[in-house]
């Protein structure tokens, strides 16, 4: 074979750098979403007990809270749980919680490692990043339940009420929290009763509705009966979670 023919053959067979990059990107995308389903079919989930229906997941979550409130939380074997979870995760519930240091969903629901997929932000509202995280939990990890968890005496909601009342912006990046929580505060402004309690409750209800209707992933899972989105209030004095919005 002449030297020129050899060069032409090499150019025909060898993939270009651009095509290799595109192929790699495509493969990564399939692994992140479509490939996950194949992986789940190929091996048992890390925690088989976490494969539950939405209603069963809610029941288990609330049973854990009852143990926590009663002071009879289980002793969790974190050593063996770590070993089981090295290759993956399948949490049975996702929780959108306030970042308040007094609220710890893993403790409040007496859960083990790998049981809860938790997103925390002051004011427990669903911004774009949180919605995306919940989509990942549902579409990739197969989580059947989302709980939006508010709590008594929420500082973020209280700060929003004060900022709106005084018509005075707060420093730094805190106004972003105010903007997210403001719709709930305004919605209950004319209601009787405690303004803070009313706003905390409405904020949970609003974010349950937002997650349930988030297209195209979460709303489809709800419509297909694969996902339940509920809301609750954590009572600081008892540790009890009171469900207030059930889909």
mmCIF file of C-alpha atoms in Angstrom:
data_model
loop_
_atom_site.group_PDB
_atom_site.id
_atom_site.type_symbol
_atom_site.label_atom_id
_atom_site.label_comp_id
_atom_site.label_asym_id
_atom_site.label_seq_id
_atom_site.Cartn_x
_atom_site.Cartn_y
_atom_site.Cartn_z
ATOM 1 C CA UNK A 1 0.000 0.000 0.000
ATOM 2 C CA UNK A 2 1.382 3.406 -0.946
ATOM 3 C CA UNK A 3 2.063 6.026 1.720
ATOM 4 C CA UNK A 4 -0.720 8.328 0.437
ATOM 5 C CA UNK A 5 -3.346 5.503 0.500
ATOM 6 C CA UNK A 6 -2.334 4.649 4.037
ATOM 7 C CA UNK A 7 -2.824 8.246 5.153
ATOM 8 C CA UNK A 8 -6.279 8.405 3.498
ATOM 9 C CA UNK A 9 -7.371 5.163 5.181
ATOM 10 C CA UNK A 10 -6.270 6.449 8.594
ATOM 11 C CA UNK A 11 -8.236 9.669 8.060
ATOM 12 C CA UNK A 12 -11.362 7.694 7.132
ATOM 13 C CA UNK A 13 -11.295 5.311 10.117
ATOM 14 C CA UNK A 14 -9.977 7.522 12.941
ATOM 15 C CA UNK A 15 -12.745 9.553 14.642
ATOM 16 C CA UNK A 16 -12.280 13.288 14.892
ATOM 17 C CA UNK A 17 -11.630 14.933 18.269
ATOM 18 C CA UNK A 18 -14.977 16.773 17.985
ATOM 19 C CA UNK A 19 -16.948 13.579 17.345
ATOM 20 C CA UNK A 20 -15.311 11.893 20.318
ATOM 21 C CA UNK A 21 -16.251 14.822 22.577
ATOM 22 C CA UNK A 22 -19.855 14.750 21.340
ATOM 23 C CA UNK A 23 -20.045 10.990 21.882
ATOM 24 C CA UNK A 24 -18.702 11.307 25.417
ATOM 25 C CA UNK A 25 -21.199 14.044 26.256
ATOM 26 C CA UNK A 26 -24.047 11.943 24.873
ATOM 27 C CA UNK A 27 -22.949 8.935 26.914
ATOM 28 C CA UNK A 28 -22.795 10.995 30.094
ATOM 29 C CA UNK A 29 -26.307 12.314 29.465
ATOM 30 C CA UNK A 30 -27.668 8.800 29.014
ATOM 31 C CA UNK A 31 -25.947 7.637 32.169
ATOM 32 C CA UNK A 32 -27.429 10.499 34.169
ATOM 33 C CA UNK A 33 -31.043 9.793 33.210
ATOM 34 C CA UNK A 34 -31.832 6.991 30.783
ATOM 35 C CA UNK A 35 -28.912 4.868 31.899
ATOM 36 C CA UNK A 36 -30.114 4.954 35.484
ATOM 37 C CA UNK A 37 -33.176 2.891 34.674
ATOM 38 C CA UNK A 38 -30.992 0.221 33.092
ATOM 39 C CA UNK A 39 -28.719 0.206 36.134
ATOM 40 C CA UNK A 40 -31.697 -0.193 38.455
ATOM 41 C CA UNK A 41 -32.932 -3.178 36.459
ATOM 42 C CA UNK A 42 -29.492 -4.763 36.503
ATOM 43 C CA UNK A 43 -29.059 -4.807 40.296
ATOM 44 C CA UNK A 44 -31.099 -4.662 43.452
ATOM 45 C CA UNK A 45 -31.551 -1.241 45.089
ATOM 46 C CA UNK A 46 -29.114 -0.418 47.934
ATOM 47 C CA UNK A 47 -31.977 -0.362 50.461
ATOM 48 C CA UNK A 48 -34.805 -2.691 49.306
ATOM 49 C CA UNK A 49 -36.977 -1.520 52.215
ATOM 50 C CA UNK A 50 -37.043 1.940 50.634
ATOM 51 C CA UNK A 51 -38.980 0.741 47.569
ATOM 52 C CA UNK A 52 -42.420 1.977 48.629
ATOM 53 C CA UNK A 53 -45.628 3.445 47.261
ATOM 54 C CA UNK A 54 -46.230 7.161 47.939
ATOM 55 C CA UNK A 55 -48.787 6.388 50.665
ATOM 56 C CA UNK A 56 -46.551 3.791 52.306
ATOM 57 C CA UNK A 57 -43.644 6.253 52.244
ATOM 58 C CA UNK A 58 -45.735 8.895 54.016
ATOM 59 C CA UNK A 59 -46.859 6.363 56.608
ATOM 60 C CA UNK A 60 -43.266 5.339 57.280
ATOM 61 C CA UNK A 61 -42.169 8.974 57.528
ATOM 62 C CA UNK A 62 -44.836 9.812 60.103
ATOM 63 C CA UNK A 63 -44.157 6.648 62.113
ATOM 64 C CA UNK A 64 -40.554 7.797 62.364
ATOM 65 C CA UNK A 65 -41.688 11.200 63.613
ATOM 66 C CA UNK A 66 -43.876 9.508 66.244
ATOM 67 C CA UNK A 67 -40.864 7.568 67.543
ATOM 68 C CA UNK A 68 -38.794 10.761 67.645
ATOM 69 C CA UNK A 69 -41.484 12.633 69.573
ATOM 70 C CA UNK A 70 -41.824 9.748 72.053
ATOM 71 C CA UNK A 71 -38.073 9.544 72.608
ATOM 72 C CA UNK A 72 -37.772 5.982 71.316
ATOM 73 C CA UNK A 73 -35.740 6.570 68.153
ATOM 74 C CA UNK A 74 -34.047 3.481 66.758
ATOM 75 C CA UNK A 75 -30.343 2.778 66.933
ATOM 76 C CA UNK A 76 -29.040 2.945 63.361
ATOM 77 C CA UNK A 77 -26.159 0.796 62.152
ATOM 78 C CA UNK A 78 -24.363 3.430 60.119
ATOM 79 C CA UNK A 79 -21.395 1.149 59.396
ATOM 80 C CA UNK A 80 -23.369 -1.344 57.325
ATOM 81 C CA UNK A 81 -25.519 1.407 55.810
ATOM 82 C CA UNK A 82 -22.394 3.113 54.504
ATOM 83 C CA UNK A 83 -21.268 -0.123 52.878
ATOM 84 C CA UNK A 84 -24.646 -0.677 51.203
ATOM 85 C CA UNK A 85 -24.810 2.866 49.868
ATOM 86 C CA UNK A 86 -21.357 3.077 48.293
ATOM 87 C CA UNK A 87 -22.740 2.115 44.887
ATOM 88 C CA UNK A 88 -25.942 4.173 44.894
ATOM 89 C CA UNK A 89 -28.964 5.468 46.767
ATOM 90 C CA UNK A 90 -32.742 5.107 46.761
ATOM 91 C CA UNK A 91 -34.238 7.418 49.402
ATOM 92 C CA UNK A 92 -37.897 6.721 50.170
ATOM 93 C CA UNK A 93 -38.720 10.410 50.754
ATOM 94 C CA UNK A 94 -37.445 13.863 49.813
ATOM 95 C CA UNK A 95 -37.780 16.781 52.222
ATOM 96 C CA UNK A 96 -37.667 20.512 51.476
ATOM 97 C CA UNK A 97 -36.882 21.977 54.894
ATOM 98 C CA UNK A 98 -35.938 25.325 56.375
ATOM 99 C CA UNK A 99 -32.242 25.799 57.108
ATOM 100 C CA UNK A 100 -33.062 26.653 60.745
ATOM 101 C CA UNK A 101 -30.575 24.888 63.049
ATOM 102 C CA UNK A 102 -33.419 23.572 65.212
ATOM 103 C CA UNK A 103 -34.899 21.599 62.323
ATOM 104 C CA UNK A 104 -33.137 18.362 61.402
ATOM 105 C CA UNK A 105 -35.297 16.124 59.171
ATOM 106 C CA UNK A 106 -33.048 13.086 59.577
ATOM 107 C CA UNK A 107 -33.607 13.224 63.355
ATOM 108 C CA UNK A 108 -37.238 14.370 63.238
ATOM 109 C CA UNK A 109 -38.212 11.323 61.178
ATOM 110 C CA UNK A 110 -35.841 8.871 62.872
ATOM 111 C CA UNK A 111 -34.259 7.976 59.549
ATOM 112 C CA UNK A 112 -31.134 6.095 58.579
ATOM 113 C CA UNK A 113 -28.452 7.066 56.115
ATOM 114 C CA UNK A 114 -29.753 6.979 52.552
ATOM 115 C CA UNK A 115 -33.421 7.245 53.600
ATOM 116 C CA UNK A 116 -34.083 10.953 53.041
ATOM 117 C CA UNK A 117 -33.086 13.258 50.194
ATOM 118 C CA UNK A 118 -33.008 16.645 51.941
ATOM 119 C CA UNK A 119 -32.862 20.157 50.479
ATOM 120 C CA UNK A 120 -32.624 23.009 52.990
ATOM 121 C CA UNK A 121 -33.018 26.762 52.511
ATOM 122 C CA UNK A 122 -34.165 29.517 54.865
ATOM 123 C CA UNK A 123 -37.923 29.765 54.397
ATOM 124 C CA UNK A 124 -38.268 26.287 52.818
ATOM 125 C CA UNK A 125 -39.241 27.582 49.368
ATOM 126 C CA UNK A 126 -38.733 25.844 46.049
ATOM 127 C CA UNK A 127 -36.394 27.906 43.870
ATOM 128 C CA UNK A 128 -35.161 26.645 40.510
ATOM 129 C CA UNK A 129 -32.250 24.723 42.019
ATOM 130 C CA UNK A 130 -34.513 23.017 44.541
ATOM 131 C CA UNK A 131 -37.061 22.064 41.888
ATOM 132 C CA UNK A 132 -34.225 20.588 39.820
ATOM 133 C CA UNK A 133 -32.944 18.671 42.851
ATOM 134 C CA UNK A 134 -36.408 17.242 43.504
ATOM 135 C CA UNK A 135 -36.691 16.290 39.837
ATOM 136 C CA UNK A 136 -33.449 14.365 40.210
ATOM 137 C CA UNK A 137 -34.748 12.610 43.322
ATOM 138 C CA UNK A 138 -37.940 11.540 41.568
ATOM 139 C CA UNK A 139 -36.745 10.830 38.008
ATOM 140 C CA UNK A 140 -33.357 9.301 38.766
ATOM 141 C CA UNK A 141 -33.565 7.963 42.328
ATOM 142 C CA UNK A 142 -37.212 6.891 42.172
ATOM 143 C CA UNK A 143 -38.309 8.780 45.299
ATOM 144 C CA UNK A 144 -42.107 8.454 45.733
ATOM 145 C CA UNK A 145 -42.726 11.236 48.270
ATOM 146 C CA UNK A 146 -41.846 14.921 48.716
ATOM 147 C CA UNK A 147 -42.541 16.761 51.984
ATOM 148 C CA UNK A 148 -42.346 20.546 52.245
ATOM 149 C CA UNK A 149 -41.549 21.159 55.920
ATOM 150 C CA UNK A 150 -42.132 24.537 57.555
ATOM 151 C CA UNK A 151 -41.821 25.251 61.270
ATOM 152 C CA UNK A 152 -42.972 27.506 64.096
ATOM 153 C CA UNK A 153 -41.292 30.898 64.560
ATOM 154 C CA UNK A 154 -39.606 30.857 61.145
ATOM 155 C CA UNK A 155 -37.111 33.739 61.075
ATOM 156 C CA UNK A 156 -37.121 33.981 57.275
ATOM 157 C CA UNK A 157 -40.892 34.418 57.149
ATOM 158 C CA UNK A 158 -40.812 36.870 60.052
ATOM 159 C CA UNK A 159 -38.095 38.927 58.318
ATOM 160 C CA UNK A 160 -40.213 38.996 55.151
ATOM 161 C CA UNK A 161 -43.238 40.275 57.043
ATOM 162 C CA UNK A 162 -41.155 43.037 58.654
ATOM 163 C CA UNK A 163 -39.423 44.011 55.398
ATOM 164 C CA UNK A 164 -42.742 44.347 53.567
ATOM 165 C CA UNK A 165 -44.363 46.228 56.437
ATOM 166 C CA UNK A 166 -41.507 48.699 56.798
ATOM 167 C CA UNK A 167 -40.939 48.875 53.035
ATOM 168 C CA UNK A 168 -37.258 48.574 53.773
ATOM 169 C CA UNK A 169 -34.952 46.152 51.887
ATOM 170 C CA UNK A 170 -32.729 43.907 53.961
ATOM 171 C CA UNK A 171 -28.915 43.823 53.490
ATOM 172 C CA UNK A 172 -26.820 41.512 51.343
ATOM 173 C CA UNK A 173 -28.553 38.726 49.448
ATOM 174 C CA UNK A 174 -31.384 38.381 51.982
ATOM 175 C CA UNK A 175 -33.857 40.208 49.685
ATOM 176 C CA UNK A 176 -33.860 37.079 47.491
ATOM 177 C CA UNK A 177 -35.454 35.212 50.406
ATOM 178 C CA UNK A 178 -37.977 38.007 50.878
ATOM 179 C CA UNK A 179 -38.959 37.895 47.196
ATOM 180 C CA UNK A 180 -39.583 34.161 47.373
ATOM 181 C CA UNK A 181 -41.644 34.241 50.575
ATOM 182 C CA UNK A 182 -43.499 37.528 49.924
ATOM 183 C CA UNK A 183 -46.393 35.975 47.925
ATOM 184 C CA UNK A 184 -47.417 33.848 50.916
ATOM 185 C CA UNK A 185 -47.202 36.824 53.292
ATOM 186 C CA UNK A 186 -49.335 38.979 50.997
ATOM 187 C CA UNK A 187 -51.880 36.212 50.456
ATOM 188 C CA UNK A 188 -52.763 36.053 54.164
ATOM 189 C CA UNK A 189 -52.324 39.743 55.014
ATOM 190 C CA UNK A 190 -56.059 40.226 55.580
ATOM 191 C CA UNK A 191 -56.641 37.011 57.527
ATOM 192 C CA UNK A 192 -57.469 37.056 61.219
ATOM 193 C CA UNK A 193 -55.185 35.383 63.739
ATOM 194 C CA UNK A 194 -51.416 35.377 64.082
ATOM 195 C CA UNK A 195 -49.818 36.902 60.979
ATOM 196 C CA UNK A 196 -46.595 34.877 61.303
ATOM 197 C CA UNK A 197 -48.354 31.545 61.801
ATOM 198 C CA UNK A 198 -50.676 32.250 58.874
ATOM 199 C CA UNK A 199 -47.779 33.136 56.570
ATOM 200 C CA UNK A 200 -45.736 30.075 57.594
ATOM 201 C CA UNK A 201 -48.687 27.834 56.800
ATOM 202 C CA UNK A 202 -49.434 29.554 53.481
ATOM 203 C CA UNK A 203 -45.778 29.374 52.443
ATOM 204 C CA UNK A 204 -45.852 25.588 52.867
ATOM 205 C CA UNK A 205 -49.120 25.293 50.929
ATOM 206 C CA UNK A 206 -47.787 27.476 48.091
ATOM 207 C CA UNK A 207 -44.600 25.434 47.702
ATOM 208 C CA UNK A 208 -46.472 22.130 47.774
ATOM 209 C CA UNK A 209 -48.576 23.460 44.898
ATOM 210 C CA UNK A 210 -45.476 24.659 43.043
ATOM 211 C CA UNK A 211 -43.743 21.290 43.255
ATOM 212 C CA UNK A 212 -46.874 19.332 42.335
ATOM 213 C CA UNK A 213 -47.327 21.411 39.180
ATOM 214 C CA UNK A 214 -43.651 21.635 38.160
ATOM 215 C CA UNK A 215 -43.473 20.478 34.527
ATOM 216 C CA UNK A 216 -42.429 18.286 32.921
ATOM 217 C CA UNK A 217 -41.164 15.799 35.527
ATOM 218 C CA UNK A 218 -42.882 16.253 38.871
ATOM 219 C CA UNK A 219 -46.381 16.967 37.590
ATOM 220 C CA UNK A 220 -46.224 13.887 35.350
ATOM 221 C CA UNK A 221 -45.131 11.681 38.261
ATOM 222 C CA UNK A 222 -48.021 13.019 40.368
ATOM 223 C CA UNK A 223 -50.532 12.388 37.558
ATOM 224 C CA UNK A 224 -49.234 8.830 37.126
ATOM 225 C CA UNK A 225 -49.591 8.112 40.851
ATOM 226 C CA UNK A 226 -45.849 7.608 41.273
ATOM 227 C CA UNK A 227 -45.348 10.691 43.449
ATOM 228 C CA UNK A 228 -47.128 12.337 46.373
ATOM 229 C CA UNK A 229 -46.294 15.914 47.451
ATOM 230 C CA UNK A 230 -47.384 16.948 50.942
ATOM 231 C CA UNK A 231 -46.759 19.750 53.426
ATOM 232 C CA UNK A 232 -46.166 19.874 57.141
ATOM 233 C CA UNK A 233 -45.312 22.134 60.061
ATOM 234 C CA UNK A 234 -42.663 21.125 62.597
ATOM 235 C CA UNK A 235 -43.665 22.140 66.129
ATOM 236 C CA UNK A 236 -40.589 23.297 68.007
ATOM 237 C CA UNK A 237 -41.894 22.570 71.491
ATOM 238 C CA UNK A 238 -42.845 18.924 70.844
ATOM 239 C CA UNK A 239 -41.023 17.863 67.664
ATOM 240 C CA UNK A 240 -44.342 16.819 66.149
ATOM 241 C CA UNK A 241 -44.855 17.268 62.408
ATOM 242 C CA UNK A 242 -48.410 18.329 61.636
ATOM 243 C CA UNK A 243 -49.497 17.533 58.088
ATOM 244 C CA UNK A 244 -51.391 20.435 56.545
ATOM 245 C CA UNK A 245 -51.382 19.848 52.796
ATOM 246 C CA UNK A 246 -51.845 16.348 51.433
ATOM 247 C CA UNK A 247 -52.150 15.641 47.735
#
